């Protein structure tokens, strides 16, 4: 069977999108001292066939898109997921009113890829 | 059901952040503790370093591994008048709740910071009066029962004289081993801090708190003692290696 090539507009391709998380919005402003929020971002978009290099696909993802293009009903596209995350530090009050500075890994999406 | 789901999601996230639940908001009757300036500096520095991702989970300010820095508040009380052995001393019980550390955390450093805020009665007193204090720090090894001799239950860990500065004087001390021992349930009886003013002329001796025959001294004659335990710990689950 020949692969079905569906054109994908650049805006719908898998990439990191901006997402600002405000601690006030999640009701944590009473105990988080700083920061007030941070740019967490998220991954969203399609992983179309053929996977270009910019989509950071694994060999498996490349094959999966190929199979998906042949049999879209039974094989989904690879997922658009974070492949590089960075950390943030948070300053907060704990339950004993101690001031705590904590370093948290994997809080910010820097790069997305098809996996 | 939606609210329940939201709560469950929040619990999952808080747990992954190392918290058992959402810390309670500050009580309306009591102002929140100020953030120590050193911690603000570390936070600002960490923000810059995170962009570079250099040396994650290392606290360069203290030269140890760790991803959590806590300023653990002193929950001890002033024991003014409690000591029968030292009528002229100011005694302060120091207690730092180390059970707040999760069992998985590795304690890298516990540094005691004591600040003495000293206000002399008058400028003349500053010149003629107390210029130094003898500082003694005792580890309490057993619970002190009423009527028992409290001295029998303490062990000296620090004794030094400290020159008083005009407004405040700081003392720091490494208590990592002791703080580690406090993590075992039922083993933390805290510390006793004893301050004895040293004066050139013993006749002018002004006790921090009155003996039986002396009138009550004004409150501002007392130095304000503020103690914090800076605890640096590493949660290995939150500090994975970048090589996977």
mmCIF file of C-alpha atoms in Angstrom:
data_model
loop_
_atom_site.group_PDB
_atom_site.id
_atom_site.type_symbol
_atom_site.label_atom_id
_atom_site.label_comp_id
_atom_site.label_asym_id
_atom_site.label_seq_id
_atom_site.Cartn_x
_atom_site.Cartn_y
_atom_site.Cartn_z
ATOM 1 C CA UNK A 1 0.000 0.000 0.000
ATOM 2 C CA UNK A 2 1.197 3.547 -0.557
ATOM 3 C CA UNK A 3 1.548 5.923 2.354
ATOM 4 C CA UNK A 4 -1.120 8.618 2.629
ATOM 5 C CA UNK A 5 0.541 11.989 2.907
ATOM 6 C CA UNK A 6 -1.741 14.424 4.716
ATOM 7 C CA UNK A 7 -0.391 17.998 4.631
ATOM 8 C CA UNK A 8 0.050 19.487 8.106
ATOM 9 C CA UNK A 9 0.101 23.216 8.694
ATOM 10 C CA UNK A 10 3.073 24.375 10.786
ATOM 11 C CA UNK A 11 0.834 25.537 13.638
ATOM 12 C CA UNK A 12 -0.596 22.051 14.202
ATOM 13 C CA UNK A 13 2.800 20.312 14.323
ATOM 14 C CA UNK A 14 4.097 19.011 17.643
ATOM 15 C CA UNK A 15 5.909 21.761 19.508
ATOM 16 C CA UNK A 16 6.149 23.490 22.876
ATOM 17 C CA UNK A 17 3.334 25.934 23.549
ATOM 18 C CA UNK A 18 3.367 28.697 26.104
ATOM 19 C CA UNK A 19 1.632 28.021 29.392
ATOM 20 C CA UNK A 20 2.044 30.302 32.384
ATOM 21 C CA UNK A 21 1.051 28.691 35.676
ATOM 22 C CA UNK A 22 0.024 31.239 38.258
ATOM 23 C CA UNK A 23 0.101 29.941 41.842
ATOM 24 C CA UNK A 24 -2.795 32.280 42.592
ATOM 25 C CA UNK A 25 -4.911 30.516 39.978
ATOM 26 C CA UNK A 26 -4.328 27.143 41.627
ATOM 27 C CA UNK A 27 -4.957 28.571 45.106
ATOM 28 C CA UNK A 28 -1.404 28.190 46.367
ATOM 29 C CA UNK A 29 -0.676 31.877 46.937
ATOM 30 C CA UNK A 30 -1.073 31.451 50.729
ATOM 31 C CA UNK A 31 2.012 29.309 51.073
ATOM 32 C CA UNK A 32 4.149 29.781 47.961
ATOM 33 C CA UNK A 33 6.314 32.847 48.556
ATOM 34 C CA UNK A 34 8.134 32.955 45.228
ATOM 35 C CA UNK A 35 7.866 32.787 42.328
ATOM 36 C CA UNK A 36 4.264 33.922 41.884
ATOM 37 C CA UNK A 37 4.116 31.729 38.815
ATOM 38 C CA UNK A 38 6.298 30.322 36.089
ATOM 39 C CA UNK A 39 6.319 29.560 32.384
ATOM 40 C CA UNK A 40 5.682 25.808 32.495
ATOM 41 C CA UNK A 41 4.727 25.348 28.789
ATOM 42 C CA UNK A 42 3.254 22.187 27.332
ATOM 43 C CA UNK A 43 3.563 19.999 24.237
ATOM 44 C CA UNK A 44 0.829 19.879 21.665
ATOM 45 C CA UNK A 45 0.487 19.045 18.008
ATOM 46 C CA UNK A 46 0.632 16.281 15.493
ATOM 47 C CA UNK A 47 3.450 13.949 14.624
ATOM 48 C CA UNK A 48 2.757 13.563 10.884
ATOM 49 C CA UNK A 49 4.364 11.382 8.277
ATOM 50 C CA UNK A 50 7.099 11.970 7.256
ATOM 51 C CA UNK A 51 8.620 12.984 10.590
ATOM 52 C CA UNK A 52 11.010 15.805 9.977
ATOM 53 C CA UNK A 53 14.213 16.132 12.029
ATOM 54 C CA UNK A 54 12.773 19.105 13.866
ATOM 55 C CA UNK A 55 10.220 16.811 15.480
ATOM 56 C CA UNK A 56 12.943 14.923 17.357
ATOM 57 C CA UNK A 57 11.393 11.550 16.597
ATOM 58 C CA UNK A 58 12.896 8.276 17.705
ATOM 59 C CA UNK A 59 13.399 5.460 15.202
ATOM 60 C CA UNK A 60 10.313 3.869 16.681
ATOM 61 C CA UNK A 61 8.277 7.043 16.160
ATOM 62 C CA UNK A 62 9.412 7.259 12.522
ATOM 63 C CA UNK A 63 8.237 3.700 11.909
ATOM 64 C CA UNK A 64 5.001 4.310 13.793
ATOM 65 C CA UNK A 65 4.147 7.314 11.600
ATOM 66 C CA UNK A 66 4.871 5.187 8.563
ATOM 67 C CA UNK A 67 2.534 2.432 9.761
ATOM 68 C CA UNK A 68 -0.054 5.045 10.764
ATOM 69 C CA UNK A 69 0.037 6.514 7.270
ATOM 70 C CA UNK A 70 -0.657 3.037 5.883
ATOM 71 C CA UNK A 71 -3.253 2.064 8.442
ATOM 72 C CA UNK A 72 -4.607 5.137 10.224
ATOM 73 C CA UNK A 73 -7.568 3.249 11.694
ATOM 74 C CA UNK A 74 -5.567 0.827 13.800
ATOM 75 C CA UNK A 75 -2.271 2.586 14.467
ATOM 76 C CA UNK A 76 -2.209 5.992 16.121
ATOM 77 C CA UNK A 77 0.367 8.674 15.456
ATOM 78 C CA UNK A 78 3.227 8.928 17.937
ATOM 79 C CA UNK A 79 2.629 11.184 20.932
ATOM 80 C CA UNK A 80 3.868 14.723 21.208
ATOM 81 C CA UNK A 81 5.648 14.731 24.557
ATOM 82 C CA UNK A 82 8.253 16.728 26.519
ATOM 83 C CA UNK A 83 11.782 15.556 25.705
ATOM 84 C CA UNK A 84 13.688 18.249 27.588
ATOM 85 C CA UNK A 85 12.546 19.735 30.847
ATOM 86 C CA UNK A 86 14.211 22.145 33.207
ATOM 87 C CA UNK A 87 13.893 22.864 36.885
ATOM 88 C CA UNK A 88 12.647 25.719 39.012
ATOM 89 C CA UNK A 89 13.195 26.710 42.628
ATOM 90 C CA UNK A 90 10.323 27.481 44.921
ATOM 91 C CA UNK A 91 10.314 29.369 48.169
ATOM 92 C CA UNK A 92 7.417 28.430 50.429
ATOM 93 C CA UNK A 93 6.090 28.064 53.967
ATOM 94 C CA UNK A 94 5.627 24.500 55.165
ATOM 95 C CA UNK A 95 3.018 23.343 57.673
ATOM 96 C CA UNK A 96 5.231 24.378 60.583
ATOM 97 C CA UNK A 97 5.661 27.877 59.134
ATOM 98 C CA UNK A 98 9.297 27.151 58.319
ATOM 99 C CA UNK A 99 10.625 28.874 55.235
ATOM 100 C CA UNK A 100 11.787 26.318 52.677
ATOM 101 C CA UNK A 101 13.722 26.739 49.447
ATOM 102 C CA UNK A 102 13.351 23.705 47.236
ATOM 103 C CA UNK A 103 14.757 22.851 43.847
ATOM 104 C CA UNK A 104 12.339 20.923 41.651
ATOM 105 C CA UNK A 105 13.345 19.094 38.503
ATOM 106 C CA UNK A 106 11.203 18.645 35.395
ATOM 107 C CA UNK A 107 8.905 21.598 35.913
ATOM 108 C CA UNK A 108 9.375 23.505 32.662
ATOM 109 C CA UNK A 109 8.961 22.060 29.157
ATOM 110 C CA UNK A 110 11.846 23.297 27.042
ATOM 111 C CA UNK A 111 11.508 21.014 24.046
ATOM 112 C CA UNK A 112 8.935 18.583 22.639
ATOM 113 C CA UNK A 113 9.311 15.576 20.428
ATOM 114 C CA UNK A 114 7.391 12.718 18.846
ATOM 115 C CA UNK A 115 7.688 9.495 20.792
ATOM 116 C CA UNK B 1 -16.962 14.395 41.640
ATOM 117 C CA UNK B 2 -15.076 17.072 39.690
ATOM 118 C CA UNK B 3 -13.906 18.721 42.929
ATOM 119 C CA UNK B 4 -12.817 15.307 44.219
ATOM 120 C CA UNK B 5 -10.816 14.705 41.054
ATOM 121 C CA UNK B 6 -9.205 18.111 41.370
ATOM 122 C CA UNK B 7 -8.263 17.378 44.990
ATOM 123 C CA UNK B 8 -6.831 13.990 44.028
ATOM 124 C CA UNK B 9 -4.777 15.562 41.246
ATOM 125 C CA UNK B 10 -3.516 18.231 43.627
ATOM 126 C CA UNK B 11 -2.542 15.608 46.211
ATOM 127 C CA UNK B 12 -0.576 13.709 43.553
ATOM 128 C CA UNK B 13 1.287 16.829 42.545
ATOM 129 C CA UNK B 14 1.971 17.933 46.127
ATOM 130 C CA UNK B 15 3.300 14.464 46.916
ATOM 131 C CA UNK B 16 5.625 14.637 43.936
ATOM 132 C CA UNK B 17 6.810 17.966 45.326
ATOM 133 C CA UNK B 18 7.593 16.264 48.629
ATOM 134 C CA UNK B 19 4.593 17.638 50.539
ATOM 135 C CA UNK B 20 2.028 15.553 52.361
ATOM 136 C CA UNK B 21 -0.644 18.146 51.699
ATOM 137 C CA UNK B 22 -1.256 21.779 50.993
ATOM 138 C CA UNK B 23 0.469 23.750 53.781
ATOM 139 C CA UNK B 24 -2.090 25.618 55.845
ATOM 140 C CA UNK B 25 -2.409 29.364 55.339
ATOM 141 C CA UNK B 26 -1.019 31.701 57.978
ATOM 142 C CA UNK B 27 -3.202 32.273 61.022
ATOM 143 C CA UNK B 28 -4.948 35.619 61.039
ATOM 144 C CA UNK B 29 -3.760 36.348 64.595
ATOM 145 C CA UNK B 30 -0.088 35.809 63.864
ATOM 146 C CA UNK B 31 2.014 37.419 61.151
ATOM 147 C CA UNK B 32 4.010 35.059 58.983
ATOM 148 C CA UNK B 33 7.668 34.616 59.585
ATOM 149 C CA UNK B 34 9.880 36.857 57.470
ATOM 150 C CA UNK B 35 11.926 35.212 54.771
ATOM 151 C CA UNK B 36 15.595 35.287 55.837
ATOM 152 C CA UNK B 37 17.611 37.496 53.506
ATOM 153 C CA UNK B 38 20.143 34.704 52.936
ATOM 154 C CA UNK B 39 17.350 32.502 51.588
ATOM 155 C CA UNK B 40 16.177 35.248 49.223
ATOM 156 C CA UNK B 41 19.725 35.570 47.907
ATOM 157 C CA UNK B 42 19.919 31.810 47.351
ATOM 158 C CA UNK B 43 16.564 31.831 45.565
ATOM 159 C CA UNK B 44 17.641 34.627 43.204
ATOM 160 C CA UNK B 45 20.920 32.857 42.520
ATOM 161 C CA UNK B 46 19.128 29.544 41.898
ATOM 162 C CA UNK B 47 16.840 31.261 39.366
ATOM 163 C CA UNK B 48 19.899 32.361 37.379
ATOM 164 C CA UNK B 49 21.602 28.974 37.648
ATOM 165 C CA UNK B 50 18.526 27.051 36.542
ATOM 166 C CA UNK B 51 18.842 28.673 33.137
ATOM 167 C CA UNK B 52 22.341 27.194 32.909
ATOM 168 C CA UNK B 53 21.435 23.881 34.594
ATOM 169 C CA UNK B 54 24.838 23.830 36.217
ATOM 170 C CA UNK B 55 25.327 21.660 39.278
ATOM 171 C CA UNK B 56 21.698 20.893 40.084
ATOM 172 C CA UNK B 57 21.069 19.626 43.593
ATOM 173 C CA UNK B 58 24.192 21.202 45.008
ATOM 174 C CA UNK B 59 23.962 24.051 47.479
ATOM 175 C CA UNK B 60 27.126 25.950 46.717
ATOM 176 C CA UNK B 61 26.521 28.438 49.556
ATOM 177 C CA UNK B 62 27.173 25.623 52.022
ATOM 178 C CA UNK B 63 29.261 23.377 49.775
ATOM 179 C CA UNK B 64 26.986 20.339 50.186
ATOM 180 C CA UNK B 65 24.618 18.233 48.105
ATOM 181 C CA UNK B 66 20.959 19.024 48.524
ATOM 182 C CA UNK B 67 17.803 20.277 46.884
ATOM 183 C CA UNK B 68 15.906 21.418 49.978
ATOM 184 C CA UNK B 69 16.997 24.225 52.292
ATOM 185 C CA UNK B 70 14.795 24.726 55.319
ATOM 186 C CA UNK B 71 14.987 27.469 57.903
ATOM 187 C CA UNK B 72 13.565 25.394 60.725
ATOM 188 C CA UNK B 73 11.932 27.598 63.328
ATOM 189 C CA UNK B 74 12.790 27.361 66.980
ATOM 190 C CA UNK B 75 9.764 26.169 68.960
ATOM 191 C CA UNK B 76 11.434 26.349 72.366
ATOM 192 C CA UNK B 77 10.402 28.634 75.175
ATOM 193 C CA UNK B 78 12.219 31.147 77.329
ATOM 194 C CA UNK B 79 13.108 29.426 80.607
ATOM 195 C CA UNK B 80 13.593 32.637 82.557
ATOM 196 C CA UNK B 81 13.832 31.848 86.290
ATOM 197 C CA UNK B 82 13.878 28.107 85.720
ATOM 198 C CA UNK B 83 17.536 27.634 86.439
ATOM 199 C CA UNK B 84 18.507 27.354 90.082
ATOM 200 C CA UNK B 85 22.146 27.141 89.154
ATOM 201 C CA UNK B 86 22.534 30.409 87.328
ATOM 202 C CA UNK B 87 20.317 33.208 88.660
ATOM 203 C CA UNK B 88 21.982 35.804 86.447
ATOM 204 C CA UNK B 89 21.614 33.861 83.234
ATOM 205 C CA UNK B 90 19.117 34.065 80.490
ATOM 206 C CA UNK B 91 18.076 30.567 79.572
ATOM 207 C CA UNK B 92 16.345 29.667 76.376
ATOM 208 C CA UNK B 93 15.116 26.247 75.411
ATOM 209 C CA UNK B 94 15.671 25.599 71.694
ATOM 210 C CA UNK B 95 13.632 23.006 69.893
ATOM 211 C CA UNK B 96 13.786 22.224 66.184
ATOM 212 C CA UNK B 97 11.272 19.769 64.839
ATOM 213 C CA UNK B 98 13.326 17.505 62.582
ATOM 214 C CA UNK B 99 10.433 15.119 61.936
ATOM 215 C CA UNK B 100 9.406 17.432 59.099
ATOM 216 C CA UNK B 101 12.128 15.814 56.995
ATOM 217 C CA UNK B 102 10.831 12.861 55.009
ATOM 218 C CA UNK B 103 12.544 9.536 55.775
ATOM 219 C CA UNK B 104 13.923 9.403 52.208
ATOM 220 C CA UNK B 105 15.770 12.700 52.636
ATOM 221 C CA UNK B 106 19.480 12.654 53.345
ATOM 222 C CA UNK B 107 20.494 15.405 55.739
ATOM 223 C CA UNK B 108 23.649 17.069 54.399
ATOM 224 C CA UNK B 109 23.964 19.956 56.815
ATOM 225 C CA UNK B 110 22.312 21.405 59.895
ATOM 226 C CA UNK B 111 23.686 24.746 60.950
ATOM 227 C CA UNK B 112 22.457 26.514 64.035
ATOM 228 C CA UNK B 113 22.167 30.275 63.706
ATOM 229 C CA UNK B 114 21.605 32.304 66.837
ATOM 230 C CA UNK B 115 21.036 36.040 66.655
ATOM 231 C CA UNK B 116 21.176 38.175 69.777
ATOM 232 C CA UNK B 117 19.434 41.503 69.355
ATOM 233 C CA UNK B 118 20.722 43.696 72.092
ATOM 234 C CA UNK B 119 19.343 47.053 73.148
ATOM 235 C CA UNK B 120 21.230 48.753 75.975
ATOM 236 C CA UNK B 121 19.219 50.870 78.409
ATOM 237 C CA UNK B 122 21.161 53.996 77.497
ATOM 238 C CA UNK B 123 24.234 55.015 75.479
ATOM 239 C CA UNK B 124 26.146 55.310 78.760
ATOM 240 C CA UNK B 125 25.289 51.738 79.578
ATOM 241 C CA UNK B 126 26.579 50.715 76.198
ATOM 242 C CA UNK B 127 29.930 52.241 77.048
ATOM 243 C CA UNK B 128 30.133 51.078 80.654
ATOM 244 C CA UNK B 129 27.943 48.067 80.688
ATOM 245 C CA UNK B 130 27.880 44.626 79.143
ATOM 246 C CA UNK B 131 30.287 44.181 76.287
ATOM 247 C CA UNK B 132 30.378 40.435 76.073
ATOM 248 C CA UNK B 133 28.311 37.419 77.005
ATOM 249 C CA UNK B 134 29.352 33.913 77.877
ATOM 250 C CA UNK B 135 27.358 31.593 75.648
ATOM 251 C CA UNK B 136 26.818 27.999 76.659
ATOM 252 C CA UNK B 137 24.864 25.531 74.605
ATOM 253 C CA UNK B 138 23.730 22.237 76.084
ATOM 254 C CA UNK B 139 22.165 19.221 74.442
ATOM 255 C CA UNK B 140 19.260 17.898 76.496
ATOM 256 C CA UNK B 141 19.591 14.129 76.665
ATOM 257 C CA UNK B 142 16.466 13.227 78.629
ATOM 258 C CA UNK B 143 13.084 14.684 79.281
ATOM 259 C CA UNK B 144 13.292 16.927 82.342
ATOM 260 C CA UNK B 145 10.775 16.026 85.023
ATOM 261 C CA UNK B 146 9.424 18.693 87.335
ATOM 262 C CA UNK B 147 11.560 19.003 90.440
ATOM 263 C CA UNK B 148 14.474 17.055 88.990
ATOM 264 C CA UNK B 149 17.857 18.691 88.612
ATOM 265 C CA UNK B 150 17.839 19.914 85.010
ATOM 266 C CA UNK B 151 21.645 20.052 84.898
ATOM 267 C CA UNK B 152 21.858 16.275 85.151
ATOM 268 C CA UNK B 153 20.063 15.912 81.821
ATOM 269 C CA UNK B 154 22.253 18.144 79.727
ATOM 270 C CA UNK B 155 25.615 17.887 78.012
ATOM 271 C CA UNK B 156 27.707 20.893 77.047
ATOM 272 C CA UNK B 157 28.237 21.238 73.293
ATOM 273 C CA UNK B 158 29.504 24.823 73.061
ATOM 274 C CA UNK B 159 31.045 27.333 75.440
ATOM 275 C CA UNK B 160 32.438 30.622 74.259
ATOM 276 C CA UNK B 161 32.389 34.309 75.042
ATOM 277 C CA UNK B 162 30.930 36.565 72.390
ATOM 278 C CA UNK B 163 31.588 40.259 71.963
ATOM 279 C CA UNK B 164 28.289 42.086 71.626
ATOM 280 C CA UNK B 165 27.899 44.289 68.609
ATOM 281 C CA UNK B 166 25.847 47.461 68.722
ATOM 282 C CA UNK B 167 22.580 45.972 67.439
ATOM 283 C CA UNK B 168 22.888 42.269 66.868
ATOM 284 C CA UNK B 169 25.395 39.491 67.225
ATOM 285 C CA UNK B 170 25.352 36.187 65.365
ATOM 286 C CA UNK B 171 26.643 32.784 66.369
ATOM 287 C CA UNK B 172 26.695 29.857 63.961
ATOM 288 C CA UNK B 173 27.477 26.257 64.708
ATOM 289 C CA UNK B 174 27.468 22.964 62.798
ATOM 290 C CA UNK B 175 24.937 20.602 64.401
ATOM 291 C CA UNK B 176 24.587 18.068 61.575
ATOM 292 C CA UNK B 177 25.315 14.956 63.629
ATOM 293 C CA UNK B 178 23.047 16.054 66.471
ATOM 294 C CA UNK B 179 20.227 17.043 64.116
ATOM 295 C CA UNK B 180 20.515 13.663 62.405
ATOM 296 C CA UNK B 181 20.060 11.949 65.776
ATOM 297 C CA UNK B 182 16.943 14.085 66.397
ATOM 298 C CA UNK B 183 15.242 12.435 63.410
ATOM 299 C CA UNK B 184 14.702 9.251 65.415
ATOM 300 C CA UNK B 185 11.283 9.374 67.080
ATOM 301 C CA UNK B 186 11.400 10.289 70.760
ATOM 302 C CA UNK B 187 15.031 11.362 70.700
ATOM 303 C CA UNK B 188 14.735 15.121 70.366
ATOM 304 C CA UNK B 189 14.709 16.997 73.669
ATOM 305 C CA UNK B 190 16.256 20.096 72.151
ATOM 306 C CA UNK B 191 18.973 22.358 73.432
ATOM 307 C CA UNK B 192 19.433 24.809 76.283
ATOM 308 C CA UNK B 193 21.062 28.113 75.449
ATOM 309 C CA UNK B 194 22.503 29.914 78.447
ATOM 310 C CA UNK B 195 23.684 33.516 78.257
ATOM 311 C CA UNK B 196 25.655 35.114 81.058
ATOM 312 C CA UNK B 197 26.599 38.788 80.734
ATOM 313 C CA UNK B 198 30.281 39.514 81.322
ATOM 314 C CA UNK B 199 31.091 42.884 82.866
ATOM 315 C CA UNK B 200 34.239 44.653 83.825
ATOM 316 C CA UNK B 201 32.847 45.570 87.229
ATOM 317 C CA UNK B 202 31.004 42.737 89.011
ATOM 318 C CA UNK B 203 29.293 45.293 91.319
ATOM 319 C CA UNK B 204 27.417 46.650 88.329
ATOM 320 C CA UNK B 205 26.179 43.236 87.445
ATOM 321 C CA UNK B 206 22.732 43.470 85.930
ATOM 322 C CA UNK B 207 20.941 40.173 85.679
ATOM 323 C CA UNK B 208 18.890 39.442 82.590
ATOM 324 C CA UNK B 209 16.027 38.517 84.831
ATOM 325 C CA UNK B 210 15.541 39.355 88.500
ATOM 326 C CA UNK B 211 16.476 37.287 91.500
ATOM 327 C CA UNK B 212 14.142 37.298 94.520
ATOM 328 C CA UNK B 213 15.316 40.608 95.960
ATOM 329 C CA UNK B 214 15.607 42.599 92.735
ATOM 330 C CA UNK B 215 12.835 44.584 91.129
ATOM 331 C CA UNK B 216 11.700 43.518 87.733
ATOM 332 C CA UNK B 217 13.955 44.856 84.992
ATOM 333 C CA UNK B 218 12.456 46.602 81.978
ATOM 334 C CA UNK B 219 11.736 44.227 79.160
ATOM 335 C CA UNK B 220 14.099 45.981 76.770
ATOM 336 C CA UNK B 221 17.061 45.048 78.956
ATOM 337 C CA UNK B 222 16.656 41.500 77.714
ATOM 338 C CA UNK B 223 18.405 40.547 74.516
ATOM 339 C CA UNK B 224 16.043 39.106 71.988
ATOM 340 C CA UNK B 225 17.212 35.628 71.051
ATOM 341 C CA UNK B 226 16.321 34.366 67.587
ATOM 342 C CA UNK B 227 17.425 30.889 66.598
ATOM 343 C CA UNK B 228 17.052 29.006 63.350
ATOM 344 C CA UNK B 229 18.377 25.706 62.168
ATOM 345 C CA UNK B 230 19.352 25.793 58.520
ATOM 346 C CA UNK B 231 18.816 22.237 57.322
ATOM 347 C CA UNK B 232 20.041 21.238 53.863
ATOM 348 C CA UNK B 233 18.810 17.874 52.643
ATOM 349 C CA UNK B 234 18.743 15.842 49.471
ATOM 350 C CA UNK B 235 15.722 13.944 48.261
ATOM 351 C CA UNK B 236 17.265 11.417 45.845
ATOM 352 C CA UNK B 237 13.915 10.949 44.084
ATOM 353 C CA UNK B 238 13.897 14.614 43.161
ATOM 354 C CA UNK B 239 17.527 14.752 42.083
ATOM 355 C CA UNK B 240 17.951 12.167 39.434
ATOM 356 C CA UNK B 241 21.017 12.040 37.267
ATOM 357 C CA UNK B 242 20.585 13.631 33.875
ATOM 358 C CA UNK B 243 22.124 10.519 32.243
ATOM 359 C CA UNK B 244 19.386 7.959 31.802
#
